[in-house]
PDB file of C-alpha atoms in Angstrom:
ATOM      1  CA  MET A 264    -109.120  36.975  -3.235  1.00 79.00           C
ATOM      2  CA  ARG A 265    -108.095  33.351  -2.642  1.00 81.00           C
ATOM      3  CA  ASP A 266    -105.033  33.798  -4.941  1.00 85.00           C
ATOM      4  CA  ALA A 267    -104.084  37.084  -3.164  1.00 86.00           C
ATOM      5  CA  ILE A 268    -104.181  35.289   0.276  1.00 86.00           C
ATOM      6  CA  LYS A 269    -102.127  32.390  -1.134  1.00 86.00           C
ATOM      7  CA  GLN A 270     -99.543  34.779  -2.588  1.00 84.00           C
ATOM      8  CA  LEU A 271     -99.211  36.655   0.650  1.00 81.00           C
ATOM      9  CA  ALA A 272     -98.889  33.389   2.586  1.00 86.00           C
ATOM     10  CA  GLU A 273     -96.245  32.168   0.213  1.00 85.00           C
ATOM     11  CA  SER A 274     -94.247  35.363   0.464  1.00 84.00           C
ATOM     12  CA  ARG A 275     -94.444  35.285   4.268  1.00 82.00           C
ATOM     13  CA  SER A 276     -93.329  31.604   4.341  1.00 83.00           C
ATOM     14  CA  GLU A 277     -90.115  32.736   2.605  1.00 82.00           C
ATOM     15  CA  CYS A 278     -89.297  35.298   5.328  1.00 79.00           C
ATOM     16  CA  THR A 279     -86.453  34.704   7.782  1.00 67.00           C
ATOM     17  CA  THR A 280     -87.392  32.569  10.756  1.00 67.00           C
ATOM     18  CA  GLY A 281     -86.669  33.792  14.280  1.00 66.00           C
ATOM     19  CA  GLN A 282     -88.170  37.220  13.471  1.00 69.00           C
ATOM     20  CA  THR A 283     -91.658  38.531  13.923  1.00 71.00           C
ATOM     21  CA  TRP A 284     -93.493  39.012  10.592  1.00 77.00           C
ATOM     22  CA  TYR A 285     -96.851  40.680  10.121  1.00 79.00           C
ATOM     23  CA  SER A 286     -98.789  40.678   6.895  1.00 83.00           C
ATOM     24  CA  ALA A 287    -101.938  42.527   6.035  1.00 84.00           C
ATOM     25  CA  LEU A 288    -104.251  42.452   3.014  1.00 84.00           C
ATOM     26  CA  PHE A 289    -106.366  45.333   1.896  1.00 87.00           C
ATOM     27  CA  SER A 290    -108.730  44.465  -1.018  1.00 89.00           C
ATOM     28  CA  TYR A 291    -110.650  46.782  -3.284  1.00 87.00           C
ATOM     29  CA  ASN A 292    -114.206  45.982  -4.375  1.00 81.00           C
ATOM     30  CA  TYR A 293    -114.184  42.305  -3.176  1.00 86.00           C
ATOM     31  CA  PRO A 294    -115.436  40.863  -0.934  1.00 88.00           C
ATOM     32  CA  ASN A 295    -118.597  42.853  -0.405  1.00 88.00           C
ATOM     33  CA  SER A 296    -119.411  41.226   2.968  1.00 90.00           C
ATOM     34  CA  SER A 297    -117.699  39.540   5.884  1.00 90.00           C
ATOM     35  CA  GLU A 298    -119.822  36.402   4.991  1.00 92.00           C
ATOM     36  CA  THR A 299    -118.171  36.252   1.614  1.00 93.00           C
ATOM     37  CA  LEU A 300    -114.641  36.756   3.175  1.00 93.00           C
ATOM     38  CA  ARG A 301    -115.442  33.943   5.641  1.00 93.00           C
ATOM     39  CA  THR A 302    -116.535  31.609   2.841  1.00 94.00           C
ATOM     40  CA  VAL A 303    -113.350  32.328   0.855  1.00 93.00           C
ATOM     41  CA  LEU A 304    -111.172  31.629   3.870  1.00 92.00           C
ATOM     42  CA  ASP A 305    -113.156  28.567   4.819  1.00 94.00           C
ATOM     43  CA  LEU A 306    -112.669  27.045   1.262  1.00 93.00           C
ATOM     44  CA  LEU A 307    -108.982  27.771   1.426  1.00 92.00           C
ATOM     45  CA  ILE A 308    -108.552  26.320   4.932  1.00 93.00           C
ATOM     46  CA  THR A 309    -110.724  23.205   4.102  1.00 94.00           C
ATOM     47  CA  ALA A 310    -108.653  22.595   1.006  1.00 93.00           C
ATOM     48  CA  ARG A 311    -105.473  22.910   2.955  1.00 93.00           C
ATOM     49  CA  ASN A 312    -106.707  20.463   5.568  1.00 94.00           C
ATOM     50  CA  GLU A 313    -107.810  17.969   2.972  1.00 95.00           C
ATOM     51  CA  LYS A 314    -104.383  18.128   1.338  1.00 94.00           C
ATOM     52  CA  THR A 315    -102.699  17.719   4.734  1.00 94.00           C
ATOM     53  CA  THR A 316    -104.771  14.551   5.245  1.00 94.00           C
ATOM     54  CA  GLN A 317    -103.690  13.242   1.844  1.00 94.00           C
ATOM     55  CA  LEU A 318    -100.043  13.746   2.894  1.00 93.00           C
ATOM     56  CA  GLN A 319    -100.619  11.223   5.661  1.00 93.00           C
ATOM     57  CA  ASP A 320    -100.897   8.420   3.067  1.00 93.00           C
ATOM     58  CA  THR A 321     -97.641   6.470   3.206  1.00 91.00           C
ATOM     59  CA  GLY A 322     -98.134   5.090  -0.288  1.00 92.00           C
ATOM     60  CA  LEU A 323     -98.376   8.484  -1.951  1.00 92.00           C
ATOM     61  CA  ASP A 324     -96.313   8.941  -5.066  1.00 94.00           C
ATOM     62  CA  PRO A 325     -93.228  11.134  -4.233  1.00 93.00           C
ATOM     63  CA  ALA A 326     -94.068  13.644  -7.007  1.00 94.00           C
ATOM     64  CA  VAL A 327     -97.625  13.988  -5.721  1.00 94.00           C
ATOM     65  CA  ARG A 328     -96.376  14.350  -2.164  1.00 93.00           C
ATOM     66  CA  ALA A 329     -93.943  17.124  -3.165  1.00 93.00           C
ATOM     67  CA  ARG A 330     -96.695  19.043  -5.029  1.00 92.00           C
ATOM     68  CA  LEU A 331     -99.101  18.695  -2.074  1.00 93.00           C
ATOM     69  CA  GLN A 332     -96.425  19.839   0.321  1.00 92.00           C
ATOM     70  CA  ASP A 333     -95.663  22.809  -1.819  1.00 89.00           C
ATOM     71  CA  GLU A 334     -99.381  23.733  -1.760  1.00 89.00           C
ATOM     72  CA  VAL A 335     -99.907  23.133   1.972  1.00 90.00           C
ATOM     73  CA  SER A 336     -96.811  24.454   3.617  1.00 87.00           C
ATOM     74  CA  PRO A 337     -97.282  28.252   2.884  1.00 85.00           C
ATOM     75  CA  LEU A 338    -100.944  28.009   4.202  1.00 86.00           C
ATOM     76  CA  ILE A 339    -100.092  27.221   7.769  1.00 85.00           C
ATOM     77  CA  HIS A 340    -101.637  29.445  10.412  1.00 82.00           C
ATOM     78  CA  ALA A 341     -98.559  31.607  10.932  1.00 84.00           C
ATOM     79  CA  HIS A 342     -98.318  32.585   7.203  1.00 86.00           C
ATOM     80  CA  LEU A 343    -101.943  33.649   6.668  1.00 87.00           C
ATOM     81  CA  PRO A 344    -102.546  37.422   6.608  1.00 88.00           C
ATOM     82  CA  ASP A 345    -103.168  38.930  10.043  1.00 87.00           C
ATOM     83  CA  PRO A 346    -105.948  41.372   9.051  1.00 88.00           C
ATOM     84  CA  ILE A 347    -107.801  41.152   5.845  1.00 91.00           C
ATOM     85  CA  VAL A 348    -109.946  44.241   5.091  1.00 91.00           C
ATOM     86  CA  SER A 349    -112.088  45.065   2.118  1.00 91.00           C
ATOM     87  CA  GLU A 350    -112.800  48.695   1.132  1.00 90.00           C
ATOM     88  CA  LYS A 351    -116.519  47.601   1.329  1.00 89.00           C
ATOM     89  CA  GLY A 352    -116.141  47.028   5.054  1.00 88.00           C
ATOM     90  CA  ALA A 353    -115.535  43.281   5.334  1.00 90.00           C
ATOM     91  CA  ILE A 354    -112.998  42.506   7.986  1.00 90.00           C
ATOM     92  CA  GLY A 355    -111.287  39.273   8.947  1.00 91.00           C
ATOM     93  CA  ILE A 356    -108.710  39.457  11.870  1.00 89.00           C
ATOM     94  CA  LYS A 357    -106.500  36.568  12.851  1.00 88.00           C
ATOM     95  CA  ALA A 358    -106.538  36.058  16.581  1.00 85.00           C
ATOM     96  CA  GLU A 359    -104.770  33.052  18.076  1.00 82.00           C
ATOM     97  CA  SER A 360    -106.085  30.133  16.166  1.00 87.00           C
ATOM     98  CA  VAL A 361    -109.187  31.629  14.583  1.00 91.00           C
ATOM     99  CA  TYR A 362    -110.276  34.391  12.200  1.00 91.00           C
ATOM    100  CA  GLN A 363    -112.843  36.722  13.670  1.00 90.00           C
ATOM    101  CA  PHE A 364    -115.145  38.553  11.261  1.00 91.00           C
ATOM    102  CA  TYR A 365    -116.384  42.118  11.533  1.00 88.00           C
ATOM    103  CA  GLU A 366    -118.045  44.706   9.381  1.00 88.00           C
ATOM    104  CA  CYS A 367    -117.730  48.449   9.340  1.00 85.00           C
ATOM    105  CA  ASP A 368    -118.957  51.330   7.162  1.00 83.00           C
ATOM    106  CA  ALA A 369    -117.130  51.278   3.852  1.00 81.00           C
ATOM    107  CA  GLY A 370    -115.802  54.773   4.461  1.00 79.00           C
ATOM    108  CA  ARG A 371    -114.054  53.582   7.668  1.00 81.00           C
ATOM    109  CA  ALA A 372    -112.516  50.378   6.249  1.00 84.00           C
ATOM    110  CA  ALA A 373    -109.067  51.938   5.391  1.00 83.00           C
ATOM    111  CA  VAL A 374    -108.831  53.550   8.848  1.00 81.00           C
ATOM    112  CA  VAL A 375    -109.701  50.157  10.488  1.00 81.00           C
ATOM    113  CA  PHE A 376    -106.920  48.568   8.377  1.00 85.00           C
ATOM    114  CA  VAL A 377    -104.303  51.115   9.402  1.00 83.00           C
ATOM    115  CA  SER A 378    -105.410  50.929  13.018  1.00 79.00           C
ATOM    116  CA  GLU A 379    -104.941  47.151  13.010  1.00 81.00           C
ATOM    117  CA  ILE A 380    -101.413  47.630  11.618  1.00 81.00           C
ATOM    118  CA  LEU A 381    -100.562  50.330  14.189  1.00 78.00           C
ATOM    119  CA  THR A 382    -101.805  48.149  17.007  1.00 77.00           C
ATOM    120  CA  ALA A 383     -99.678  45.257  15.904  1.00 80.00           C
ATOM    121  CA  VAL A 384     -96.513  47.282  15.477  1.00 77.00           C
ATOM    122  CA  THR A 385     -96.966  49.053  18.792  1.00 75.00           C
ATOM    123  CA  THR A 386     -97.672  45.758  20.559  1.00 75.00           C
ATOM    124  CA  GLU A 387     -94.528  44.186  19.068  1.00 75.00           C
ATOM    125  CA  LEU A 388     -92.271  47.187  19.795  1.00 74.00           C
ATOM    126  CA  THR A 389     -93.501  47.256  23.397  1.00 72.00           C
ATOM    127  CA  ARG A 390     -93.088  43.529  23.816  1.00 72.00           C
ATOM    128  CA  THR A 391     -89.555  43.505  22.545  1.00 69.00           C
ATOM    129  CA  GLY A 392     -88.492  46.789  24.155  1.00 66.00           C
ATOM    130  CA  SER A 393     -87.095  47.845  20.741  1.00 61.00           C
ATOM    131  CA  ILE A 394     -87.924  51.526  21.361  1.00 57.00           C
ATOM    132  CA  GLY A 395     -87.529  53.755  24.430  1.00 53.00           C
ATOM    133  CA  TYR A 396     -90.123  54.313  27.057  1.00 53.00           C
ATOM    134  CA  PRO A 397     -91.263  57.829  25.947  1.00 57.00           C
ATOM    135  CA  LEU A 398     -92.018  56.740  22.335  1.00 57.00           C
ATOM    136  CA  THR A 399     -93.705  53.490  23.567  1.00 56.00           C
ATOM    137  CA  THR A 400     -95.934  55.614  25.745  1.00 62.00           C
ATOM    138  CA  VAL A 401     -96.889  57.929  22.929  1.00 60.00           C
ATOM    139  CA  LEU A 402     -97.554  55.042  20.518  1.00 62.00           C
ATOM    140  CA  ALA A 403     -99.461  53.191  23.187  1.00 62.00           C
ATOM    141  CA  SER A 404    -101.605  56.163  23.816  1.00 66.00           C
ATOM    142  CA  ALA A 405    -102.287  56.635  20.023  1.00 63.00           C
ATOM    143  CA  VAL A 406    -103.141  52.933  19.772  1.00 61.00           C
ATOM    144  CA  GLY A 407    -105.523  53.385  22.671  1.00 64.00           C
ATOM    145  CA  VAL A 408    -107.376  56.037  20.710  1.00 61.00           C
ATOM    146  CA  HIS A 409    -107.405  53.869  17.660  1.00 59.00           C
ATOM    147  CA  SER A 410    -108.648  50.916  19.737  1.00 60.00           C
ATOM    148  CA  ARG A 411    -111.535  52.856  20.927  1.00 62.00           C
ATOM    149  CA  PHE A 412    -112.252  54.008  17.365  1.00 59.00           C
ATOM    150  CA  LEU A 413    -112.028  50.344  16.224  1.00 60.00           C
ATOM    151  CA  GLN A 414    -114.468  49.194  18.883  1.00 61.00           C
ATOM    152  CA  ALA A 415    -116.938  51.911  17.847  1.00 58.00           C
ATOM    153  CA  SER A 416    -116.400  51.283  14.089  1.00 61.00           C
ATOM    154  CA  LYS A 417    -116.629  47.542  13.643  1.00 66.00           C
ATOM    155  CA  LYS A 418    -119.013  44.968  14.869  1.00 67.00           C
ATOM    156  CA  GLN A 419    -118.503  41.224  15.009  1.00 71.00           C
ATOM    157  CA  VAL A 420    -120.941  39.588  12.641  1.00 69.00           C
ATOM    158  CA  LEU A 421    -120.136  35.896  12.271  1.00 69.00           C
ATOM    159  CA  ASP A 422    -118.787  32.990  14.234  1.00 73.00           C
ATOM    160  CA  ASP A 423    -115.028  32.521  14.425  1.00 73.00           C
ATOM    161  CA  LEU A 424    -113.332  30.315  11.781  1.00 74.00           C
ATOM    162  CA  PRO A 425    -110.713  27.941  13.182  1.00 74.00           C
ATOM    163  CA  ILE A 426    -107.446  28.024  11.263  1.00 71.00           C
TER     164      ILE A 426
END
């Protein structure tokens, strides 16, 4: 899971700046719970923060600095996956500067995942005015239905994790 998050963050870090990017990760079989997902993300973020602190050392060897910078730069907040959903029902959703953790029935995990993506796309299209009013209204209505489904399907189970 940690490697998948890193790979997705690295790919997103290579995307064109000045555009809105959204990344989502759906995982099969692992993690089994939101607690495990939170632990994986916490370890990844803690390692990133420790390496960022090491980069503050002015006497750091240039080769070590370059390696640390390569490891840290893709893992900034903006490059981490927006939702992370496991087929087992573990959910982590990036909101502002934290991940929020939820759980849902395993049978609903894929629907929650798609609903999160639809919400993000509709929000961005509405914000930018990229599509006309009638389509925006239809999408917003569909997202409203999905949002109500999401609220009924998932429950927040852990404290937020600062990223």
